[in-house]
Short mmCIF file of C-alpha atoms in Angstrom, two decimals:
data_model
loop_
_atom_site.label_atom_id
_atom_site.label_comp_id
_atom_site.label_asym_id
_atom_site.label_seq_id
_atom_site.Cartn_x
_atom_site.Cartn_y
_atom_site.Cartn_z
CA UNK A 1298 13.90 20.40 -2.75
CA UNK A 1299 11.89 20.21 0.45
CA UNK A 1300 9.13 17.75 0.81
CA UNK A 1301 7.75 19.43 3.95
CA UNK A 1302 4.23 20.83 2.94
CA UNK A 1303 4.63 24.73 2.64
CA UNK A 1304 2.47 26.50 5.23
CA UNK A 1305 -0.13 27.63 2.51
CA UNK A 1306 -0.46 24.93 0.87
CA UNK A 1307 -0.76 22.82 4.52
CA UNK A 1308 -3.55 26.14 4.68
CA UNK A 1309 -5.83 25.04 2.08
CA UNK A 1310 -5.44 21.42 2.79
CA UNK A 1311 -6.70 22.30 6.54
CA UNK A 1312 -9.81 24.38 5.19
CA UNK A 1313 -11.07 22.00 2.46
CA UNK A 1314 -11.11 19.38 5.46
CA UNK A 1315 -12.42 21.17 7.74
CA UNK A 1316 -15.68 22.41 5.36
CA UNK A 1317 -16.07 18.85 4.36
CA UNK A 1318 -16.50 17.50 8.20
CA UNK A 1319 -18.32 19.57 9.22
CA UNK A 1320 -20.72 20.08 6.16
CA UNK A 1321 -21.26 16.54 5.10
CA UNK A 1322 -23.62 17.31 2.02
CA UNK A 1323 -21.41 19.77 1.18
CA UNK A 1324 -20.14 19.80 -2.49
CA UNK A 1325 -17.06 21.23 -3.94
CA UNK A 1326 -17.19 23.33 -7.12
CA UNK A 1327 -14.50 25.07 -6.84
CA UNK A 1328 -11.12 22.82 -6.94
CA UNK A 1329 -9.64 22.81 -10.57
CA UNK A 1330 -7.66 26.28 -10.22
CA UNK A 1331 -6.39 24.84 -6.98
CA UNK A 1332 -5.09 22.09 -9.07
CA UNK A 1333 -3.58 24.75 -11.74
CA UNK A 1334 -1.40 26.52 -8.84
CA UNK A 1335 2.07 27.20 -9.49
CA UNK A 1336 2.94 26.40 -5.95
CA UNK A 1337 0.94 23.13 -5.84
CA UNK A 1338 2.67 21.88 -8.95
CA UNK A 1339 5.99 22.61 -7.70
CA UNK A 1340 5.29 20.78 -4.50
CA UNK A 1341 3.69 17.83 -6.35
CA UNK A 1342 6.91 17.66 -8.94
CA UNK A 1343 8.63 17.44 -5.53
CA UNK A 1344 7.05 14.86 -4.23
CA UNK A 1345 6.63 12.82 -7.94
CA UNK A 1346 10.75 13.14 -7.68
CA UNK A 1347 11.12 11.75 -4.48
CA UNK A 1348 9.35 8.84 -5.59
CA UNK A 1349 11.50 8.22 -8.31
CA UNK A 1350 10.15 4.79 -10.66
CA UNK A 1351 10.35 4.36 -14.13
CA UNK A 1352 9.63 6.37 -17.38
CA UNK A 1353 5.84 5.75 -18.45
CA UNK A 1354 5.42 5.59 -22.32
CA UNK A 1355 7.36 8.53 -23.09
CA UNK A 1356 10.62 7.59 -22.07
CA UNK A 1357 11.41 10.88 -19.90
CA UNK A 1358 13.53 10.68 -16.94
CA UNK A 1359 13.88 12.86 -14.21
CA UNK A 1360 17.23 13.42 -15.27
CA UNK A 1361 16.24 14.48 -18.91
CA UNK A 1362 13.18 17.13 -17.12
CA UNK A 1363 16.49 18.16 -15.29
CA UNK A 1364 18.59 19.00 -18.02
CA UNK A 1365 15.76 20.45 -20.26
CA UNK A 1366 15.26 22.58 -17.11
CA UNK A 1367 12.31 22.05 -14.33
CA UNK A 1368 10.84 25.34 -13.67
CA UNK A 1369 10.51 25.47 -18.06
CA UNK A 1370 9.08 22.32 -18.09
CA UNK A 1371 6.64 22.76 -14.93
CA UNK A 1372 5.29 26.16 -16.75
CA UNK A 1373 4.67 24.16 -20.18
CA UNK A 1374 2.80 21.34 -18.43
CA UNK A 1375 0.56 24.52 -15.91
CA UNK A 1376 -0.12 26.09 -19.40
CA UNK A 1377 -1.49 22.94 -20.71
CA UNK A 1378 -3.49 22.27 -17.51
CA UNK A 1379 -4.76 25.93 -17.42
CA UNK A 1380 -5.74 25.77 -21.01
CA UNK A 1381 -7.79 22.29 -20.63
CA UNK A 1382 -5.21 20.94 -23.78
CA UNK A 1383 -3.82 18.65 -21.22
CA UNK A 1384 -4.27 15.02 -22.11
CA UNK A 1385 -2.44 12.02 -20.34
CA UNK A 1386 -0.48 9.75 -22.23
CA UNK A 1387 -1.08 5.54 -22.00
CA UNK A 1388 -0.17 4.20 -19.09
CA UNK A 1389 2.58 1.79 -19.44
CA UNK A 1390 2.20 -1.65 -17.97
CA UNK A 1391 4.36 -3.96 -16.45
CA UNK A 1392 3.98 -7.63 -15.12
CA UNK A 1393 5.56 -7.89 -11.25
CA UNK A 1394 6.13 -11.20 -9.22
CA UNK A 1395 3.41 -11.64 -7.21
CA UNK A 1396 4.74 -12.45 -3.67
CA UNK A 1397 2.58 -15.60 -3.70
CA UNK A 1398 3.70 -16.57 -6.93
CA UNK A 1399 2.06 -15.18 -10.13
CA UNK A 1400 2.19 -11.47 -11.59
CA UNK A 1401 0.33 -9.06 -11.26
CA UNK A 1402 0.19 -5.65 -13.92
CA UNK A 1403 1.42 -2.40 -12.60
CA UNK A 1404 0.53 0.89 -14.46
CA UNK A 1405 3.71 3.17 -15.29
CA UNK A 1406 2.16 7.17 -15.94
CA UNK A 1407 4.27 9.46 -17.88
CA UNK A 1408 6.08 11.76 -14.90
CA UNK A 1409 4.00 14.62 -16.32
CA UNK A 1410 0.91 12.39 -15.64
CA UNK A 1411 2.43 11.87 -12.12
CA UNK A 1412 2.68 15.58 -11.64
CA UNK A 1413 -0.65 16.05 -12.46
CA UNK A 1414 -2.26 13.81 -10.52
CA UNK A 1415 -0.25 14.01 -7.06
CA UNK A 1416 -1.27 18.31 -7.73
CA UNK A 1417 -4.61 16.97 -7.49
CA UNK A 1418 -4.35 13.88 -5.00
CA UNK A 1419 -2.88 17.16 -2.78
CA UNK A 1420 -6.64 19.12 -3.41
CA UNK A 1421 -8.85 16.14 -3.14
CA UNK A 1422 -7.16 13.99 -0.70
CA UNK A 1423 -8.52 16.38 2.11
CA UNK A 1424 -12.19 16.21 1.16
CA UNK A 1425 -12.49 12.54 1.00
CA UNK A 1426 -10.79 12.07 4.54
CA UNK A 1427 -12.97 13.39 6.19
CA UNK A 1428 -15.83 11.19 4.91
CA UNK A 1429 -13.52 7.80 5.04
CA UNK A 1430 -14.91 5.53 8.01
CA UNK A 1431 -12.94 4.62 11.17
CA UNK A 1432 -12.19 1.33 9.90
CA UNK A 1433 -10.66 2.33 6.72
CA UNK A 1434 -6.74 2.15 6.76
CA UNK A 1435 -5.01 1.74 3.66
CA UNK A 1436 -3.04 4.61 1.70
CA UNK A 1437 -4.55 7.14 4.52
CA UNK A 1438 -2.27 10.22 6.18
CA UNK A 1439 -0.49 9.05 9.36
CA UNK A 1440 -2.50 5.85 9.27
CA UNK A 1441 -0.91 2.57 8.15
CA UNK A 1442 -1.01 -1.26 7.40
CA UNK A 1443 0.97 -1.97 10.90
CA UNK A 1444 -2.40 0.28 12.51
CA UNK A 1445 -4.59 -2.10 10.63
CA UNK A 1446 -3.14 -5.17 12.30
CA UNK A 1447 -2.92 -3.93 16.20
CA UNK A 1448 -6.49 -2.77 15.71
CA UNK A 1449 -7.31 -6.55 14.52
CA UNK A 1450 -5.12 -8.09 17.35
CA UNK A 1451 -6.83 -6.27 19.73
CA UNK A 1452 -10.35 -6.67 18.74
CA UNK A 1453 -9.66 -10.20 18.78
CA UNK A 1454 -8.31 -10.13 22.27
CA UNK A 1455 -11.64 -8.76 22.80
CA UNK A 1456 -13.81 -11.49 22.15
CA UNK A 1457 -14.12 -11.08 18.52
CA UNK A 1458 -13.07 -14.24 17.22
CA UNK A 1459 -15.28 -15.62 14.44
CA UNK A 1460 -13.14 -14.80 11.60
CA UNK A 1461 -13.88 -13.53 8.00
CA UNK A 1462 -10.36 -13.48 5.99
CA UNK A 1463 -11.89 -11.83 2.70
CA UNK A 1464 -10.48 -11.33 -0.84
CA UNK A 1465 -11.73 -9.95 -3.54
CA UNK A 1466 -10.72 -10.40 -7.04
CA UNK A 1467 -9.01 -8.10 -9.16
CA UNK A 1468 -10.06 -5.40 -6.75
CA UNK A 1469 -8.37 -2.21 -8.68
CA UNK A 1470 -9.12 -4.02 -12.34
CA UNK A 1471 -12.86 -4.58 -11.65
CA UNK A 1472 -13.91 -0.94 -9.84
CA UNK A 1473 -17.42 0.42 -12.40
CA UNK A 1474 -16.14 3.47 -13.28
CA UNK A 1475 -19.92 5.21 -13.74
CA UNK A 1476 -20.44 4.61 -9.71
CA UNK A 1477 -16.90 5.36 -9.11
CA UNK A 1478 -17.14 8.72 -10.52
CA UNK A 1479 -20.90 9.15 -8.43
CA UNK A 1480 -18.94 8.51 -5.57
CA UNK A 1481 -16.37 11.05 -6.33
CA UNK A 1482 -19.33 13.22 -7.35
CA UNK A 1483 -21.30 13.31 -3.99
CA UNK A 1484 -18.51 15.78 -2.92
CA UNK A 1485 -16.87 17.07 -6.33
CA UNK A 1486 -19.27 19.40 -8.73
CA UNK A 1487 -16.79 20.80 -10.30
CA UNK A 1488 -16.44 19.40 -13.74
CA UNK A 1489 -13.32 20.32 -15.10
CA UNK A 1490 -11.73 17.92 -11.97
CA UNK A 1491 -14.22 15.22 -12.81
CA UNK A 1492 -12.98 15.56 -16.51
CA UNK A 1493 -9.32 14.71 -15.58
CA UNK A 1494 -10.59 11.72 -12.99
CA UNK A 1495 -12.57 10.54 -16.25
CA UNK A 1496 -9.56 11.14 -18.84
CA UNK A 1497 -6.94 9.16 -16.71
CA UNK A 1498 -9.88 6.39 -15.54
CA UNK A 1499 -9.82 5.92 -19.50
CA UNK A 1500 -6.13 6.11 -20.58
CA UNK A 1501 -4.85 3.33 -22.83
CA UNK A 1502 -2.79 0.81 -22.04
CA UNK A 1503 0.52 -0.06 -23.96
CA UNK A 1504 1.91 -3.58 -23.38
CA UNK A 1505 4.84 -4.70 -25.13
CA UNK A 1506 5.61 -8.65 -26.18
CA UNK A 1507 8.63 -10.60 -25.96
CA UNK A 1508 9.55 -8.81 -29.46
CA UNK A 1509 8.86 -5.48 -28.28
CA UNK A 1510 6.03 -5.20 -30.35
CA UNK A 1511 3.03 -2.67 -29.09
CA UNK A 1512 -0.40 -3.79 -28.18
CA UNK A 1513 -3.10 -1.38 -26.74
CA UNK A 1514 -6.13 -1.91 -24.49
CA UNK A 1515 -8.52 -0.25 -22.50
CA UNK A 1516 -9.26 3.60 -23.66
CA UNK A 1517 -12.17 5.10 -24.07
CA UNK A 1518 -14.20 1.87 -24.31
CA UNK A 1519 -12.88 1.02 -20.74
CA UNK A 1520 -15.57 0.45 -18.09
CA UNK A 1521 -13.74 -0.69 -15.35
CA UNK A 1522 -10.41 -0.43 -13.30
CA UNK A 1523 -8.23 2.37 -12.13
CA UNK A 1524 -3.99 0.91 -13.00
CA UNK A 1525 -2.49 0.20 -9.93
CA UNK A 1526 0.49 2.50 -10.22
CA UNK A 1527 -1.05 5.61 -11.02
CA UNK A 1528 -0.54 8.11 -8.27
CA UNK A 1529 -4.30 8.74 -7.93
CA UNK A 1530 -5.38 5.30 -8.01
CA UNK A 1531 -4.98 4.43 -4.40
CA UNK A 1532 -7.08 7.40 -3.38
CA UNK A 1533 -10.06 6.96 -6.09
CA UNK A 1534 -9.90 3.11 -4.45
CA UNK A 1535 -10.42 3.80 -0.74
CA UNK A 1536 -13.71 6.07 -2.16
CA UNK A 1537 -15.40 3.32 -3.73
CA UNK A 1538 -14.22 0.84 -0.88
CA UNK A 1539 -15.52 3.28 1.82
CA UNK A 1540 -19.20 2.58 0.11
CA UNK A 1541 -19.06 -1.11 1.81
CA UNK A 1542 -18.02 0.57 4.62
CA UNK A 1543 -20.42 3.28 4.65
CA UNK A 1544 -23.35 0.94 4.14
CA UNK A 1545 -21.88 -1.56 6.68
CA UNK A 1546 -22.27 1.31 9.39
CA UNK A 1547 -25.40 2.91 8.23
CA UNK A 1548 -27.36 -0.52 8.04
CA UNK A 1549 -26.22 -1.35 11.70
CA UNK A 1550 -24.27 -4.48 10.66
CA UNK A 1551 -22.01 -3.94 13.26
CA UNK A 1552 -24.15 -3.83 16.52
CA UNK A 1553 -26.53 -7.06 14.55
CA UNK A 1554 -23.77 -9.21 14.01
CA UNK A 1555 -21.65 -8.00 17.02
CA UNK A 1556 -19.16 -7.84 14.74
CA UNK A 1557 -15.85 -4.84 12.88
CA UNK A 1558 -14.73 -4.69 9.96
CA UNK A 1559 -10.87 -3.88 9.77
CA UNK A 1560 -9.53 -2.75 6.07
CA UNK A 1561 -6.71 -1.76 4.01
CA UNK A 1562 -7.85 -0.95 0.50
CA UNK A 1563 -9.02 -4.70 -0.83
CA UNK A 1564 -7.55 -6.54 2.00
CA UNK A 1565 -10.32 -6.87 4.69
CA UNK A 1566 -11.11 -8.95 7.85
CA UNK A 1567 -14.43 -8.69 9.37
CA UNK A 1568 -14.55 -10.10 13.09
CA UNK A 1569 -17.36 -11.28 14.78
CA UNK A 1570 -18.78 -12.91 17.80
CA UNK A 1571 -20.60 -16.03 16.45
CA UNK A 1572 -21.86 -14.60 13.38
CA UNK A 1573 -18.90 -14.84 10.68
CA UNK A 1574 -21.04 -16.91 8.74
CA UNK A 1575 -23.79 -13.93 8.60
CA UNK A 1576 -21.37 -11.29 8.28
CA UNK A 1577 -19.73 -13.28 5.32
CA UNK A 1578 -23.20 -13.57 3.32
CA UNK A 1579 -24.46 -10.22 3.72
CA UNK A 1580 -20.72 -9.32 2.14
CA UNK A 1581 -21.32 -11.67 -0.72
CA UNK A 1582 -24.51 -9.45 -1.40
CA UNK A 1583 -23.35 -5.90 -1.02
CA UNK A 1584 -20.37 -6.60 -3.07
CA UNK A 1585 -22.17 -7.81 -5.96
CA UNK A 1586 -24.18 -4.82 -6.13
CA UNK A 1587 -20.77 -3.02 -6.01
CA UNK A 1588 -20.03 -4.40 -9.16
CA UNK A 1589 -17.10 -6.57 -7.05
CA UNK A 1590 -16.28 -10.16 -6.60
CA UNK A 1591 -14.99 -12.09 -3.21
CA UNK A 1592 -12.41 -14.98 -3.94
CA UNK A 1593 -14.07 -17.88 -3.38
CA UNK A 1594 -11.04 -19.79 -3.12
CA UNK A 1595 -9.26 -17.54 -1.18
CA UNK A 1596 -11.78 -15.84 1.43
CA UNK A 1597 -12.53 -18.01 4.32
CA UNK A 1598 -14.39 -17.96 8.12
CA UNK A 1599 -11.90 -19.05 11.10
CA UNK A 1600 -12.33 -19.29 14.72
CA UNK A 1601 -9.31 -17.41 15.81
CA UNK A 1602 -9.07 -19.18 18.96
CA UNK A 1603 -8.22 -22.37 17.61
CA UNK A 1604 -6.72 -21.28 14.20
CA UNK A 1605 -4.48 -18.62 12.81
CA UNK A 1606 -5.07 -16.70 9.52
CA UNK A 1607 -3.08 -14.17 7.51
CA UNK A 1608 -3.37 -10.54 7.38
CA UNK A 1609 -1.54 -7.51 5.63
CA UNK A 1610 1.82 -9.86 6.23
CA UNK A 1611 1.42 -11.01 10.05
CA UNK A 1612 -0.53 -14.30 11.38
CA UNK A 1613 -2.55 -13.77 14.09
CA UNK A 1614 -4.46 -16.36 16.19
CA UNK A 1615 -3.49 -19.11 18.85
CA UNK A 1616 0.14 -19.00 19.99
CA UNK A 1617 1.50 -20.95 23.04
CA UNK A 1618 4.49 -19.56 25.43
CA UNK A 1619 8.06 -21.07 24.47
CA UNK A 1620 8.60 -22.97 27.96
CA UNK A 1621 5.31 -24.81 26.66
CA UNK A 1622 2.88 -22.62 29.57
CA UNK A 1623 -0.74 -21.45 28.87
CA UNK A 1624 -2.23 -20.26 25.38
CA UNK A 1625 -2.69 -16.67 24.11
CA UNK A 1626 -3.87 -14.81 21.15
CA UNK A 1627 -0.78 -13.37 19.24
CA UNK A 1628 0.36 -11.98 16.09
CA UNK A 1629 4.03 -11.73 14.37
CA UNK A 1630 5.26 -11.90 11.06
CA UNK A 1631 3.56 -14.97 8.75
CA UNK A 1632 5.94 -17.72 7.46
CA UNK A 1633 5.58 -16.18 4.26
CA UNK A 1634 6.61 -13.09 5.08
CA UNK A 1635 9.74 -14.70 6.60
CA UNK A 1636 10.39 -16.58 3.25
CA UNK A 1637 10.26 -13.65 1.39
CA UNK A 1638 12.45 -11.42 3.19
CA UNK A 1639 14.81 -14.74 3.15
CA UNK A 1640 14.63 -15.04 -0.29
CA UNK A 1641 15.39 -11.27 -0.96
CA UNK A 1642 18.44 -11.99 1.08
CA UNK A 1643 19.57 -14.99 -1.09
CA UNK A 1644 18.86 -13.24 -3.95
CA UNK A 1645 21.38 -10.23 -3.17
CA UNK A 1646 24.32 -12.48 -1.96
CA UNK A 1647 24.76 -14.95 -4.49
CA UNK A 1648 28.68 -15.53 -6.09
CA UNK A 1649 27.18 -13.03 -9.61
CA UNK A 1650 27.37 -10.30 -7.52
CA UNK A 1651 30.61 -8.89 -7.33
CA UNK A 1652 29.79 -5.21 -5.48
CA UNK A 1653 32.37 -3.99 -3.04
CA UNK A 1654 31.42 -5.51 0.17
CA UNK A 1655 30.75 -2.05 2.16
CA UNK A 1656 28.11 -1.59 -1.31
CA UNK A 1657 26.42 -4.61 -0.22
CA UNK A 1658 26.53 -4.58 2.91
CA UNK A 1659 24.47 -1.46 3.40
CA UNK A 1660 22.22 -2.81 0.15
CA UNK A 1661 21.67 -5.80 2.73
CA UNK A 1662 21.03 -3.19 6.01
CA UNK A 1663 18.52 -1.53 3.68
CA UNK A 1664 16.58 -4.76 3.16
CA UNK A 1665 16.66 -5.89 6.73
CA UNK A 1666 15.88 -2.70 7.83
CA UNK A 1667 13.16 -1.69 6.28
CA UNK A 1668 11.67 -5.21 6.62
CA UNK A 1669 12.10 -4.96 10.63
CA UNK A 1670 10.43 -1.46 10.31
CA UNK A 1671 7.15 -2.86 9.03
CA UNK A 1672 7.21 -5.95 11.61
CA UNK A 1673 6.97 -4.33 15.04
CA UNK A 1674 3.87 -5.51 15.90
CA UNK A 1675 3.39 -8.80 18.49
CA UNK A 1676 5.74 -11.96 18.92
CA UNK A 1677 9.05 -11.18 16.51
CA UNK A 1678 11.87 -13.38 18.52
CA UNK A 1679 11.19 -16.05 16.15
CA UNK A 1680 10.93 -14.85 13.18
CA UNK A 1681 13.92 -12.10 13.80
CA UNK A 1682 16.27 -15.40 15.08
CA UNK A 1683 14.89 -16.97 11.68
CA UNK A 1684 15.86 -14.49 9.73
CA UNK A 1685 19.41 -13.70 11.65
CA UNK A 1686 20.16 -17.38 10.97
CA UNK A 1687 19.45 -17.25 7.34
CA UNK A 1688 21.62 -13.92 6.78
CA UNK A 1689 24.42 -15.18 8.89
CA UNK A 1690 24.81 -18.40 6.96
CA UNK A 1691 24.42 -16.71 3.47
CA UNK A 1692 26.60 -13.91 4.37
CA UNK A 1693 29.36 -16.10 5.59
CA UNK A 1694 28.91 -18.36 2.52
CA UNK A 1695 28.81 -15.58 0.11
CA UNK A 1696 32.26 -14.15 1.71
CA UNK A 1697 33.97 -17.82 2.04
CA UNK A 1698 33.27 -18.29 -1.96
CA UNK A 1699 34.48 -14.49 -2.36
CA UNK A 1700 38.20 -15.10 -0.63
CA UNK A 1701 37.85 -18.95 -1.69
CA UNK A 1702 38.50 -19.64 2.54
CA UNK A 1703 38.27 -23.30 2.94
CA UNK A 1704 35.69 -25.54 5.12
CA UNK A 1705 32.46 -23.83 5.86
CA UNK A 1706 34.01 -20.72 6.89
CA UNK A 1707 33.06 -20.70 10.65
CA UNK A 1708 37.00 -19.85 11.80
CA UNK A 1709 37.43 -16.73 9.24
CA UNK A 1710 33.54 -15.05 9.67
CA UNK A 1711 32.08 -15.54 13.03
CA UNK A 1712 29.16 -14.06 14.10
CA UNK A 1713 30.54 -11.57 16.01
CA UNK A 1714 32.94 -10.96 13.02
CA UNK A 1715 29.84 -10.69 10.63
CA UNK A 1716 27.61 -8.66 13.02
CA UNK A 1717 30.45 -6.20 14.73
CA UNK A 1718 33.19 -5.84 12.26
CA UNK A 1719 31.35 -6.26 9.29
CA UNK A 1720 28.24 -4.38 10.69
CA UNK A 1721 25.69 -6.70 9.64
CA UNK A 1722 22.35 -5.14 11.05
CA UNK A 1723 21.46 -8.22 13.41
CA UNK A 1724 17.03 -8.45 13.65
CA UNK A 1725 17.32 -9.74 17.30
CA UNK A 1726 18.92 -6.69 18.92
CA UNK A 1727 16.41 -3.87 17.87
CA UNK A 1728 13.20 -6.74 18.10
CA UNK A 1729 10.60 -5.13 19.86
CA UNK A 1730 7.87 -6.88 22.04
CA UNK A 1731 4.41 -6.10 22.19
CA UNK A 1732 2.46 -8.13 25.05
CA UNK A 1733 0.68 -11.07 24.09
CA UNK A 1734 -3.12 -11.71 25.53
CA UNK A 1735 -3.56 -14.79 27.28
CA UNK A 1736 -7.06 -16.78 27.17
#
């Protein structure tokens, strides 16, 4: 099944953005039968497939929608949509390592709940782009997190230095669902779509104990939050976020405190010249009347010229040339980001794993892969040679316990042995550079 938009559905898409920049008062009415389209909800099952994850509360796989037969399932769900008797099931949560250390909940939907809402993340999506400020980048179409931190590393190299590395708490948990849904309905009128925002906004929760023993929260008394998990979630979070925004640009914050904000959903740097201080106060202000909180213990001002601070994965501030010459502002991949991907590594080549070795090696190429595809951006050599030192050690330990091989196992898997006739993706070989900026 093709995940390439069809042409009319790419059609619509194009007009509903189009109407919405250039009428910015504008407000849809008109949406929910969009939503209902047989072709839409095709191309969203499509899409919800390709995703793959879990069962929600249900227990229904893909496999089992397979074997009951998709187009019979697709029409029951469109007849329940059509008829307004669709209602979404709990949202099943899960606790997931936090990569800092903690958990954090993720909500599981049902895969008919997925449907539903990537049919109308396909409608909506459109409208609210073309209201979402320049400075937004998280979960936006051909925009990314690796966008997000060039655009800081050069606005730094700029001049804009003073620093604010902001965090708010519990960011998707804390979101006022009354002024979420008058955000959404500045440009949605239509009330059957604001109905399913509102139903899924208050779908229970189902937790299970150590026991397996159900406990349920949230519902209809729910006030707050939108689960992180839920395919609509991300979108419904850059609309509230984009108020901040919004307000930062209309109330001329930028030009007073010579300052940018950069953001990706709830991760957000605001950089300044000289008035991080200023910028970080009038924040403390506007988010309160947002309903949102800044971590106090986590969000901080720094003076990138003489210290480094973490952003969407990379460190970016004062780095010095290897042969020990003149200073520059850089960015590559933070020391925690190296751990991780390190520990990942460790975790997959340990003696309990007894795969066939072409199985893990491309399980391994997978990891380092799509690690090296998010770090592109600024000075890698060091953290690639890092990284290619860790893999090469605990791939030649993991094969020299395999075929019991005596001594450390240096003779028997070389590097070239590991990284040419095994076909170990090697990190320093595809690095790329982007120039530093020297001050």
């Amino acid at each position: 099944m093709s995940l390439e938009t069809p042409d009319k559905i790419r059609n619509l898409q194009r007009k509903l953005y189009c109407k919405a920049k250039a009428e910015p008062a504008f407000r849809f009415y008109l949406l929910y039968d969009k939503i209902c389209r047989e072709d839409i909800l095709r191309h969203a099952y499509a899409l919800a497939r390709a995703n793959a994850g879990a069962p929600g509360v249900d227990g229904v796989t893909f496999a089992q929608i397979d074997a009951f037969g998709v187009d019979a399932w697709r029409a029951g769900l469109r007849e329940e949509i059509v008829s307004k008797t669709y209602r979404p099931e709990p949202v099943r949560r899960v606790m997931i390592p936090k990569p800092g250390g903690g958990e954090r909940p993720l909500g599981i939907p049902t895969i008919r709940d997925r449907v539903v809402q990537t049919a109308a993340k396909i409608v909506l999506e459109p409208i609210f782009e073309a209201d979402f400020e320049d400075s937004a980048y998280g979960y936006r179409p051909r925009r990314s997190a690796v966008d997000a931190v060039k655009e800081t590393h050069r606005l730094i190299c700029r001049g804009y230095t003073d620093v604010v590395d902001a965090d708010l708490s519990k960011y998707f948990d804390t979101i006022p669902h009354s002024d979420l849904l008058k955000s959404v309905a500045r440009r949605i009128v239509d009330r059957h779509v604001l109905w399913l925002i509102k139903l899924w906004l208050k779908a229970p929760v189902e937790e299970r104990d150590g026991d397996g023993k159900r406990h349920m929260s949230g519902g209809k008394s729910s006030k707050r939050g939108t689960p992180q998990g839920g395919v609509v979630s991300p979108l419904l979070s850059i609309v509230y976020m984009n108020r901040f925004l919004k307000h930062w640009r209309l109330s001329g914050r930028g030009e007073a405190l010579r300052a940018h904000v950069v953001s990706y959903a709830d991760d957000f740097v605001i950089l300044s010249r000289g008035h991080a201080d200023e910028a970080l106060t009038w924040t403390k202000v506007v988010m309160t009347k947002l309903g949102l909180t800044l971590n106090e213990t986590k969000t901080s001002v720094k003076d990138a010229r003489r210290e480094s601070f973490d952003f969407l994965g990379y460190t970016l501030g004062p780095r010095h040339f290897p042969n020990g010459g003149r200073w520059y502002l850089g960015a590559g991949p933070s020391k925690k980001s190296v751990q991780r991907i390190k520990t990942k590594v460790s975790d997959l080549l340990t003696s309990g794993n007894k795969s066939a070795w072409p199985e893990v090696q491309a399980r391994l190429n997978r990891l380092l892969g799509g690690w090296a595809a998010y770090f592109t951006h600024g000075s890698l050599a060091p953290a690639y040679q890092a990284v290619d030192r860790h893999v090469y050690d605990r791939v030649r330990d993991f094969l020299r316990k395999r075929h019991k091989t005596p001594g450390r196992g240096t003779n028997q898997f070389s590097r070239e042995h590991v990284y040419e006739e095994l076909g170990v993706l090697q990190l320093n070989r595809v690095r790329r550079v982007s120039p530093p900026c020297a001050f």
